[in-house]
């Protein structure tokens, strides 16, 4: 009897031991299946090339009304407002912490590649060729290519075919997507450094037409509302504007995308987002159709400065 009792006791003990071992193994398996904790904004900042910099350097336009313009010693415009929002989100609050670097269209990529600037916020269209040279966060705006003509020619230049007429001198800025689009449509263009040079040339009688993004042309129309008209032409492609970042700083690109998305999510919730505030202060009154912030692409999941839990 004693031996039978002992045998049963040992069997129970063995069964309990096996059960505990299986339970611990299952628990360990659950732990192994847990997702690793998300990186934080602070983690990304420490990985980025701006870590420790006293100021952030942002390339902007200086001669594009409503978008990027140096006026009475201060940079103003939609792109500049977006640049200030991103800088503030990265911890660079106030213009004393930002070094705005004026850039012509053709100088944007070299400035990023050469480390002259950390970011470019300057009507910078995202396309596959440029993505081989620089990184982009965005888009933060979608626009179209248009043309602007002086009132003296508004009834004579209405179509792409009209632009092919050698009697008209078409002007655009070098290094722009507009230059390539005009060439694709067999439109001979005179290339200058800045769209402002085209507008000045038309007013002085040296050019007849200027072609660029609708946002840029709207700025010059706001300066000369009685002299010009923007003509909608079917060039066929939309321009998605993004914020340029050095291809060697993926952490900074992720941070910019994260904060663009933060503004986008606020707008979706019906809140007055930084994007909407900038748009209504600058471009809004001059655009033919109201615009909304597009959804940024490739947005990382990060824990924000003030988040108690990971973002969903």
mmCIF file of C-alpha atoms in Angstrom:
data_model
loop_
_atom_site.group_PDB
_atom_site.id
_atom_site.type_symbol
_atom_site.label_atom_id
_atom_site.label_comp_id
_atom_site.label_asym_id
_atom_site.label_seq_id
_atom_site.Cartn_x
_atom_site.Cartn_y
_atom_site.Cartn_z
ATOM 1 C CA UNK A 1 0.000 0.000 0.000
ATOM 2 C CA UNK A 2 2.777 2.353 0.933
ATOM 3 C CA UNK A 3 4.542 1.682 -2.371
ATOM 4 C CA UNK A 4 1.341 2.329 -4.317
ATOM 5 C CA UNK A 5 0.826 5.661 -2.513
ATOM 6 C CA UNK A 6 4.431 6.682 -3.179
ATOM 7 C CA UNK A 7 4.125 5.785 -6.868
ATOM 8 C CA UNK A 8 0.979 7.883 -7.229
ATOM 9 C CA UNK A 9 2.581 10.811 -5.423
ATOM 10 C CA UNK A 10 5.549 10.692 -7.755
ATOM 11 C CA UNK A 11 3.218 10.574 -10.790
ATOM 12 C CA UNK A 12 1.319 13.655 -9.598
ATOM 13 C CA UNK A 13 4.577 15.507 -8.915
ATOM 14 C CA UNK A 14 5.881 14.619 -12.355
ATOM 15 C CA UNK A 15 2.650 15.767 -13.995
ATOM 16 C CA UNK A 16 2.766 19.109 -12.135
ATOM 17 C CA UNK A 17 6.393 19.629 -13.093
ATOM 18 C CA UNK A 18 5.645 18.976 -16.758
ATOM 19 C CA UNK A 19 2.645 21.315 -16.615
ATOM 20 C CA UNK A 20 4.720 24.089 -15.038
ATOM 21 C CA UNK A 21 7.457 23.615 -17.630
ATOM 22 C CA UNK A 22 4.910 23.846 -20.447
ATOM 23 C CA UNK A 23 3.339 26.933 -18.868
ATOM 24 C CA UNK A 24 6.716 28.672 -18.559
ATOM 25 C CA UNK A 25 7.598 27.745 -22.128
ATOM 26 C CA UNK A 26 4.289 29.143 -23.357
ATOM 27 C CA UNK A 27 4.828 32.341 -21.395
ATOM 28 C CA UNK A 28 8.309 32.683 -22.821
ATOM 29 C CA UNK A 29 6.874 32.124 -26.287
ATOM 30 C CA UNK A 30 4.357 34.918 -25.725
ATOM 31 C CA UNK A 31 7.146 37.225 -24.601
ATOM 32 C CA UNK A 32 9.119 36.403 -27.746
ATOM 33 C CA UNK A 33 6.097 37.231 -29.908
ATOM 34 C CA UNK A 34 5.650 40.676 -28.417
ATOM 35 C CA UNK A 35 6.473 43.517 -30.791
ATOM 36 C CA UNK A 36 9.594 45.452 -29.887
ATOM 37 C CA UNK A 37 8.938 48.870 -28.381
ATOM 38 C CA UNK A 38 8.631 51.720 -30.881
ATOM 39 C CA UNK A 39 11.442 54.253 -31.254
ATOM 40 C CA UNK A 40 10.685 57.736 -29.994
ATOM 41 C CA UNK A 41 11.053 61.113 -31.649
ATOM 42 C CA UNK A 42 13.948 61.715 -29.282
ATOM 43 C CA UNK A 43 15.630 58.485 -30.436
ATOM 44 C CA UNK A 44 15.360 59.611 -34.050
ATOM 45 C CA UNK A 45 16.697 63.061 -33.229
ATOM 46 C CA UNK A 46 19.766 61.488 -31.658
ATOM 47 C CA UNK A 47 20.290 59.413 -34.825
ATOM 48 C CA UNK A 48 19.966 62.399 -37.161
ATOM 49 C CA UNK A 49 22.723 64.640 -38.430
ATOM 50 C CA UNK A 50 21.120 67.706 -36.843
ATOM 51 C CA UNK A 51 21.654 66.312 -33.337
ATOM 52 C CA UNK A 52 23.465 68.933 -31.278
ATOM 53 C CA UNK A 53 23.194 71.706 -33.865
ATOM 54 C CA UNK A 54 22.298 75.092 -32.356
ATOM 55 C CA UNK A 55 20.343 76.039 -35.497
ATOM 56 C CA UNK A 56 18.652 74.176 -38.329
ATOM 57 C CA UNK A 57 19.440 75.260 -41.902
ATOM 58 C CA UNK A 58 16.484 75.315 -44.283
ATOM 59 C CA UNK A 59 16.645 76.145 -47.976
ATOM 60 C CA UNK A 60 13.751 78.302 -49.182
ATOM 61 C CA UNK A 61 12.887 80.521 -52.119
ATOM 62 C CA UNK A 62 13.412 84.248 -51.650
ATOM 63 C CA UNK A 63 11.628 85.585 -54.739
ATOM 64 C CA UNK A 64 8.356 83.605 -54.899
ATOM 65 C CA UNK A 65 5.421 85.597 -53.466
ATOM 66 C CA UNK A 66 2.989 83.569 -51.296
ATOM 67 C CA UNK A 67 5.430 80.618 -51.249
ATOM 68 C CA UNK A 68 8.864 81.869 -50.217
ATOM 69 C CA UNK A 69 9.845 85.520 -50.260
ATOM 70 C CA UNK A 70 12.268 87.744 -48.389
ATOM 71 C CA UNK A 71 10.238 90.824 -47.508
ATOM 72 C CA UNK A 72 11.652 93.633 -45.367
ATOM 73 C CA UNK A 73 14.283 91.308 -43.946
ATOM 74 C CA UNK A 74 11.832 88.529 -43.014
ATOM 75 C CA UNK A 75 11.009 85.338 -44.893
ATOM 76 C CA UNK A 76 7.288 84.900 -45.551
ATOM 77 C CA UNK A 77 5.060 82.529 -47.522
ATOM 78 C CA UNK A 78 3.407 79.125 -47.372
ATOM 79 C CA UNK A 79 6.630 77.116 -47.715
ATOM 80 C CA UNK A 80 8.263 79.267 -45.052
ATOM 81 C CA UNK A 81 5.346 78.655 -42.673
ATOM 82 C CA UNK A 82 5.646 74.901 -43.232
ATOM 83 C CA UNK A 83 9.387 75.157 -42.648
ATOM 84 C CA UNK A 84 8.799 76.980 -39.349
ATOM 85 C CA UNK A 85 6.322 74.308 -38.225
ATOM 86 C CA UNK A 86 8.770 71.486 -38.958
ATOM 87 C CA UNK A 87 11.644 73.348 -37.298
ATOM 88 C CA UNK A 88 9.578 74.010 -34.176
ATOM 89 C CA UNK A 89 8.489 70.363 -34.051
ATOM 90 C CA UNK A 90 12.154 69.337 -34.155
ATOM 91 C CA UNK A 91 12.945 71.628 -31.225
ATOM 92 C CA UNK A 92 14.060 74.714 -33.170
ATOM 93 C CA UNK A 93 11.502 77.216 -31.938
ATOM 94 C CA UNK A 94 11.641 80.761 -33.357
ATOM 95 C CA UNK A 95 13.532 82.327 -36.249
ATOM 96 C CA UNK A 96 16.613 82.772 -34.061
ATOM 97 C CA UNK A 97 16.992 78.965 -34.171
ATOM 98 C CA UNK A 98 16.511 78.763 -37.969
ATOM 99 C CA UNK A 99 18.971 79.731 -40.679
ATOM 100 C CA UNK A 100 16.958 80.336 -43.832
ATOM 101 C CA UNK A 101 19.145 79.838 -46.911
ATOM 102 C CA UNK A 102 17.831 81.381 -50.162
ATOM 103 C CA UNK A 103 18.035 78.888 -53.035
ATOM 104 C CA UNK A 104 17.243 79.085 -56.734
ATOM 105 C CA UNK A 105 15.406 76.111 -58.243
ATOM 106 C CA UNK A 106 18.533 74.590 -59.784
ATOM 107 C CA UNK A 107 20.499 74.935 -56.525
ATOM 108 C CA UNK A 108 18.217 72.857 -54.275
ATOM 109 C CA UNK A 109 19.736 69.421 -54.907
ATOM 110 C CA UNK A 110 23.387 70.572 -54.774
ATOM 111 C CA UNK A 111 22.664 72.388 -51.484
ATOM 112 C CA UNK A 112 21.386 69.167 -49.904
ATOM 113 C CA UNK A 113 24.146 67.017 -51.364
ATOM 114 C CA UNK A 114 26.831 69.450 -50.252
ATOM 115 C CA UNK A 115 25.535 69.810 -46.700
ATOM 116 C CA UNK A 116 24.767 73.514 -47.154
ATOM 117 C CA UNK A 117 21.255 72.960 -45.790
ATOM 118 C CA UNK A 118 19.520 70.303 -43.681
ATOM 119 C CA UNK A 119 16.126 70.647 -45.389
ATOM 120 C CA UNK A 120 14.673 72.230 -48.503
ATOM 121 C CA UNK A 121 11.109 73.573 -48.400
ATOM 122 C CA UNK A 122 10.806 75.324 -51.734
ATOM 123 C CA UNK A 123 8.155 74.110 -54.216
ATOM 124 C CA UNK A 124 10.254 70.937 -54.523
ATOM 125 C CA UNK A 125 8.416 68.465 -56.767
ATOM 126 C CA UNK A 126 8.926 64.790 -55.880
ATOM 127 C CA UNK A 127 9.824 62.528 -58.790
ATOM 128 C CA UNK A 128 11.748 59.303 -59.360
ATOM 129 C CA UNK A 129 14.831 60.943 -60.852
ATOM 130 C CA UNK A 130 15.210 63.285 -57.894
ATOM 131 C CA UNK A 131 14.652 60.450 -55.399
ATOM 132 C CA UNK A 132 17.907 58.935 -56.634
ATOM 133 C CA UNK A 133 19.729 62.071 -55.463
ATOM 134 C CA UNK A 134 17.858 63.271 -52.363
ATOM 135 C CA UNK A 135 15.251 61.927 -49.944
ATOM 136 C CA UNK A 136 11.749 63.374 -49.629
ATOM 137 C CA UNK A 137 9.186 63.641 -46.860
ATOM 138 C CA UNK A 138 5.666 64.299 -48.048
ATOM 139 C CA UNK A 139 3.878 65.227 -50.129
ATOM 140 C CA UNK A 140 2.602 68.269 -48.293
ATOM 141 C CA UNK A 141 0.953 69.902 -51.326
ATOM 142 C CA UNK A 142 -0.416 68.836 -54.717
ATOM 143 C CA UNK A 143 -0.383 71.385 -57.517
ATOM 144 C CA UNK A 144 -0.449 71.498 -61.320
ATOM 145 C CA UNK A 145 1.655 73.079 -64.021
ATOM 146 C CA UNK A 146 0.061 76.141 -65.575
ATOM 147 C CA UNK A 147 1.004 79.162 -67.669
ATOM 148 C CA UNK A 148 0.575 82.845 -66.974
ATOM 149 C CA UNK A 149 0.167 85.369 -69.777
ATOM 150 C CA UNK A 150 -0.093 89.147 -69.867
ATOM 151 C CA UNK A 151 -3.572 90.504 -70.487
ATOM 152 C CA UNK A 152 -2.554 91.677 -73.956
ATOM 153 C CA UNK A 153 -2.172 88.001 -74.988
ATOM 154 C CA UNK A 154 -4.865 86.293 -72.910
ATOM 155 C CA UNK A 155 -7.151 85.781 -75.929
ATOM 156 C CA UNK A 156 -4.362 84.505 -78.192
ATOM 157 C CA UNK A 157 -2.589 81.982 -75.924
ATOM 158 C CA UNK A 158 -5.087 79.388 -74.693
ATOM 159 C CA UNK A 159 -3.692 75.972 -75.645
ATOM 160 C CA UNK A 160 -0.503 73.930 -75.651
ATOM 161 C CA UNK A 161 -0.493 74.259 -79.448
ATOM 162 C CA UNK A 162 -0.392 78.040 -79.053
ATOM 163 C CA UNK A 163 2.718 77.691 -76.897
ATOM 164 C CA UNK A 164 4.469 75.888 -79.767
ATOM 165 C CA UNK A 165 4.081 78.963 -81.976
ATOM 166 C CA UNK A 166 7.602 80.376 -82.439
ATOM 167 C CA UNK A 167 6.103 83.854 -82.387
ATOM 168 C CA UNK A 168 5.759 83.557 -78.576
ATOM 169 C CA UNK A 169 8.692 83.459 -76.186
ATOM 170 C CA UNK A 170 7.981 80.996 -73.376
ATOM 171 C CA UNK A 171 10.017 81.373 -70.195
ATOM 172 C CA UNK A 172 10.621 79.030 -67.252
ATOM 173 C CA UNK A 173 13.162 78.386 -64.491
ATOM 174 C CA UNK A 174 16.101 76.040 -64.961
ATOM 175 C CA UNK A 175 16.239 72.725 -63.121
ATOM 176 C CA UNK A 176 12.462 72.621 -62.684
ATOM 177 C CA UNK A 177 10.027 69.863 -63.580
ATOM 178 C CA UNK A 178 8.280 72.465 -65.746
ATOM 179 C CA UNK A 179 11.348 72.718 -67.975
ATOM 180 C CA UNK A 180 11.203 68.962 -68.619
ATOM 181 C CA UNK A 181 7.420 69.014 -69.150
ATOM 182 C CA UNK A 182 7.651 71.780 -71.747
ATOM 183 C CA UNK A 183 10.348 69.856 -73.580
ATOM 184 C CA UNK A 184 8.163 66.731 -73.541
ATOM 185 C CA UNK A 185 5.418 68.717 -75.301
ATOM 186 C CA UNK A 186 7.878 70.068 -77.908
ATOM 187 C CA UNK A 187 7.591 73.600 -76.526
ATOM 188 C CA UNK A 188 10.773 75.604 -76.876
ATOM 189 C CA UNK A 189 11.440 77.507 -73.671
ATOM 190 C CA UNK A 190 13.890 80.168 -72.647
ATOM 191 C CA UNK A 191 15.412 79.088 -69.341
ATOM 192 C CA UNK A 192 16.323 81.551 -66.593
ATOM 193 C CA UNK A 193 17.381 81.147 -62.983
ATOM 194 C CA UNK A 194 14.121 82.191 -61.287
ATOM 195 C CA UNK A 195 10.443 82.465 -62.218
ATOM 196 C CA UNK A 196 10.666 86.072 -61.003
ATOM 197 C CA UNK A 197 13.071 86.735 -63.893
ATOM 198 C CA UNK A 198 10.411 85.460 -66.317
ATOM 199 C CA UNK A 199 7.748 87.732 -64.841
ATOM 200 C CA UNK A 200 10.060 90.719 -64.943
ATOM 201 C CA UNK A 201 10.967 89.884 -68.549
ATOM 202 C CA UNK A 202 7.307 89.745 -69.599
ATOM 203 C CA UNK A 203 6.639 93.114 -68.008
ATOM 204 C CA UNK A 204 9.643 94.524 -69.893
ATOM 205 C CA UNK A 205 8.557 92.969 -73.204
ATOM 206 C CA UNK A 206 11.344 90.342 -73.478
ATOM 207 C CA UNK A 207 9.086 87.278 -72.960
ATOM 208 C CA UNK A 208 5.435 86.508 -73.650
ATOM 209 C CA UNK A 209 4.575 83.564 -71.393
ATOM 210 C CA UNK A 210 5.785 82.065 -68.121
ATOM 211 C CA UNK A 211 5.118 78.454 -67.118
ATOM 212 C CA UNK A 212 5.526 77.034 -63.623
ATOM 213 C CA UNK A 213 3.573 75.462 -60.751
ATOM 214 C CA UNK A 214 0.169 77.008 -60.121
ATOM 215 C CA UNK A 215 1.241 77.909 -56.582
ATOM 216 C CA UNK A 216 4.205 79.940 -57.808
ATOM 217 C CA UNK A 217 2.214 81.677 -60.529
ATOM 218 C CA UNK A 218 -0.548 82.528 -58.031
ATOM 219 C CA UNK A 219 2.035 84.424 -56.023
ATOM 220 C CA UNK A 220 3.006 86.641 -58.941
ATOM 221 C CA UNK A 221 -0.655 87.106 -59.885
ATOM 222 C CA UNK A 222 -1.225 88.394 -56.352
ATOM 223 C CA UNK A 223 1.461 91.013 -56.972
ATOM 224 C CA UNK A 224 0.146 92.050 -60.399
ATOM 225 C CA UNK A 225 -3.574 91.160 -60.403
ATOM 226 C CA UNK A 226 -4.493 93.564 -63.206
ATOM 227 C CA UNK A 227 -1.630 92.647 -65.544
ATOM 228 C CA UNK A 228 -1.789 88.844 -65.875
ATOM 229 C CA UNK A 229 -4.070 85.846 -66.185
ATOM 230 C CA UNK A 230 -3.347 82.203 -65.340
ATOM 231 C CA UNK A 231 -4.411 79.886 -68.160
ATOM 232 C CA UNK A 232 -5.292 76.299 -67.259
ATOM 233 C CA UNK A 233 -3.640 73.942 -69.742
ATOM 234 C CA UNK A 234 -3.840 70.121 -69.786
ATOM 235 C CA UNK A 235 -0.186 69.250 -69.222
ATOM 236 C CA UNK A 236 -1.485 66.046 -67.714
ATOM 237 C CA UNK A 237 0.436 65.484 -64.496
ATOM 238 C CA UNK A 238 0.036 66.770 -60.966
ATOM 239 C CA UNK A 239 3.057 68.001 -59.057
ATOM 240 C CA UNK A 240 3.472 66.608 -55.547
ATOM 241 C CA UNK A 241 5.596 68.915 -53.426
ATOM 242 C CA UNK A 242 7.806 67.396 -50.763
ATOM 243 C CA UNK A 243 10.422 68.466 -48.240
ATOM 244 C CA UNK A 244 13.901 67.592 -49.428
ATOM 245 C CA UNK A 245 16.349 65.911 -47.040
ATOM 246 C CA UNK A 246 19.876 64.581 -47.556
ATOM 247 C CA UNK A 247 19.738 60.982 -48.738
ATOM 248 C CA UNK A 248 22.309 60.240 -46.038
ATOM 249 C CA UNK A 249 20.016 61.261 -43.168
ATOM 250 C CA UNK A 250 17.068 58.810 -43.095
ATOM 251 C CA UNK A 251 16.362 59.622 -39.428
ATOM 252 C CA UNK A 252 15.674 63.283 -40.261
ATOM 253 C CA UNK A 253 13.492 62.272 -43.215
ATOM 254 C CA UNK A 254 11.440 60.059 -40.898
ATOM 255 C CA UNK A 255 11.021 62.871 -38.385
ATOM 256 C CA UNK A 256 9.825 65.337 -41.035
ATOM 257 C CA UNK A 257 7.357 62.770 -42.411
ATOM 258 C CA UNK A 258 6.104 62.056 -38.881
ATOM 259 C CA UNK A 259 5.358 65.737 -38.157
ATOM 260 C CA UNK A 260 3.754 66.319 -41.569
ATOM 261 C CA UNK A 261 1.474 63.387 -40.777
ATOM 262 C CA UNK A 262 0.736 64.822 -37.338
ATOM 263 C CA UNK A 263 -0.612 67.979 -39.015
ATOM 264 C CA UNK A 264 -2.521 65.859 -41.543
ATOM 265 C CA UNK A 265 -4.211 63.849 -38.780
ATOM 266 C CA UNK A 266 -5.222 67.052 -36.972
ATOM 267 C CA UNK A 267 -6.860 68.304 -40.174
ATOM 268 C CA UNK A 268 -8.749 65.032 -40.599
ATOM 269 C CA UNK A 269 -10.127 65.423 -37.089
ATOM 270 C CA UNK A 270 -11.541 68.828 -37.998
ATOM 271 C CA UNK A 271 -8.941 70.748 -36.012
ATOM 272 C CA UNK A 272 -7.093 73.829 -37.230
ATOM 273 C CA UNK A 273 -3.832 72.168 -38.205
ATOM 274 C CA UNK A 274 -0.518 73.978 -38.790
ATOM 275 C CA UNK A 275 -0.930 73.220 -42.511
ATOM 276 C CA UNK A 276 -4.401 74.763 -42.734
ATOM 277 C CA UNK A 277 -3.334 77.835 -40.776
ATOM 278 C CA UNK A 278 -0.383 78.385 -43.136
ATOM 279 C CA UNK A 279 -2.522 77.838 -46.225
ATOM 280 C CA UNK A 280 -5.250 80.297 -45.238
ATOM 281 C CA UNK A 281 -2.685 82.967 -44.317
ATOM 282 C CA UNK A 282 -0.902 82.739 -47.652
ATOM 283 C CA UNK A 283 -2.043 80.787 -50.723
ATOM 284 C CA UNK A 284 -5.697 80.207 -49.905
ATOM 285 C CA UNK A 285 -7.239 83.488 -51.102
ATOM 286 C CA UNK A 286 -5.474 83.194 -54.477
ATOM 287 C CA UNK A 287 -6.165 79.571 -55.435
ATOM 288 C CA UNK A 288 -8.973 78.762 -57.873
ATOM 289 C CA UNK A 289 -10.039 75.697 -55.909
ATOM 290 C CA UNK A 290 -9.706 75.120 -52.143
ATOM 291 C CA UNK A 291 -6.914 72.740 -51.192
ATOM 292 C CA UNK A 292 -6.467 70.241 -48.382
ATOM 293 C CA UNK A 293 -3.304 68.693 -47.045
ATOM 294 C CA UNK A 294 -2.485 65.427 -48.837
ATOM 295 C CA UNK A 295 -1.591 62.348 -46.815
ATOM 296 C CA UNK A 296 2.186 61.970 -46.423
ATOM 297 C CA UNK A 297 3.766 58.711 -47.576
ATOM 298 C CA UNK A 298 6.093 56.319 -45.734
ATOM 299 C CA UNK A 299 5.347 57.717 -42.287
ATOM 300 C CA UNK A 300 7.170 55.878 -39.469
ATOM 301 C CA UNK A 301 5.502 54.832 -36.219
ATOM 302 C CA UNK A 302 7.126 56.819 -33.435
ATOM 303 C CA UNK A 303 6.384 57.753 -29.834
ATOM 304 C CA UNK A 304 5.938 61.521 -29.759
ATOM 305 C CA UNK A 305 7.503 63.811 -27.151
ATOM 306 C CA UNK A 306 4.316 63.922 -25.096
ATOM 307 C CA UNK A 307 2.842 60.501 -25.896
ATOM 308 C CA UNK A 308 2.166 58.133 -23.010
ATOM 309 C CA UNK A 309 1.679 55.164 -25.332
ATOM 310 C CA UNK A 310 2.670 54.214 -28.897
ATOM 311 C CA UNK A 311 0.717 55.813 -31.739
ATOM 312 C CA UNK A 312 -1.892 53.580 -33.363
#
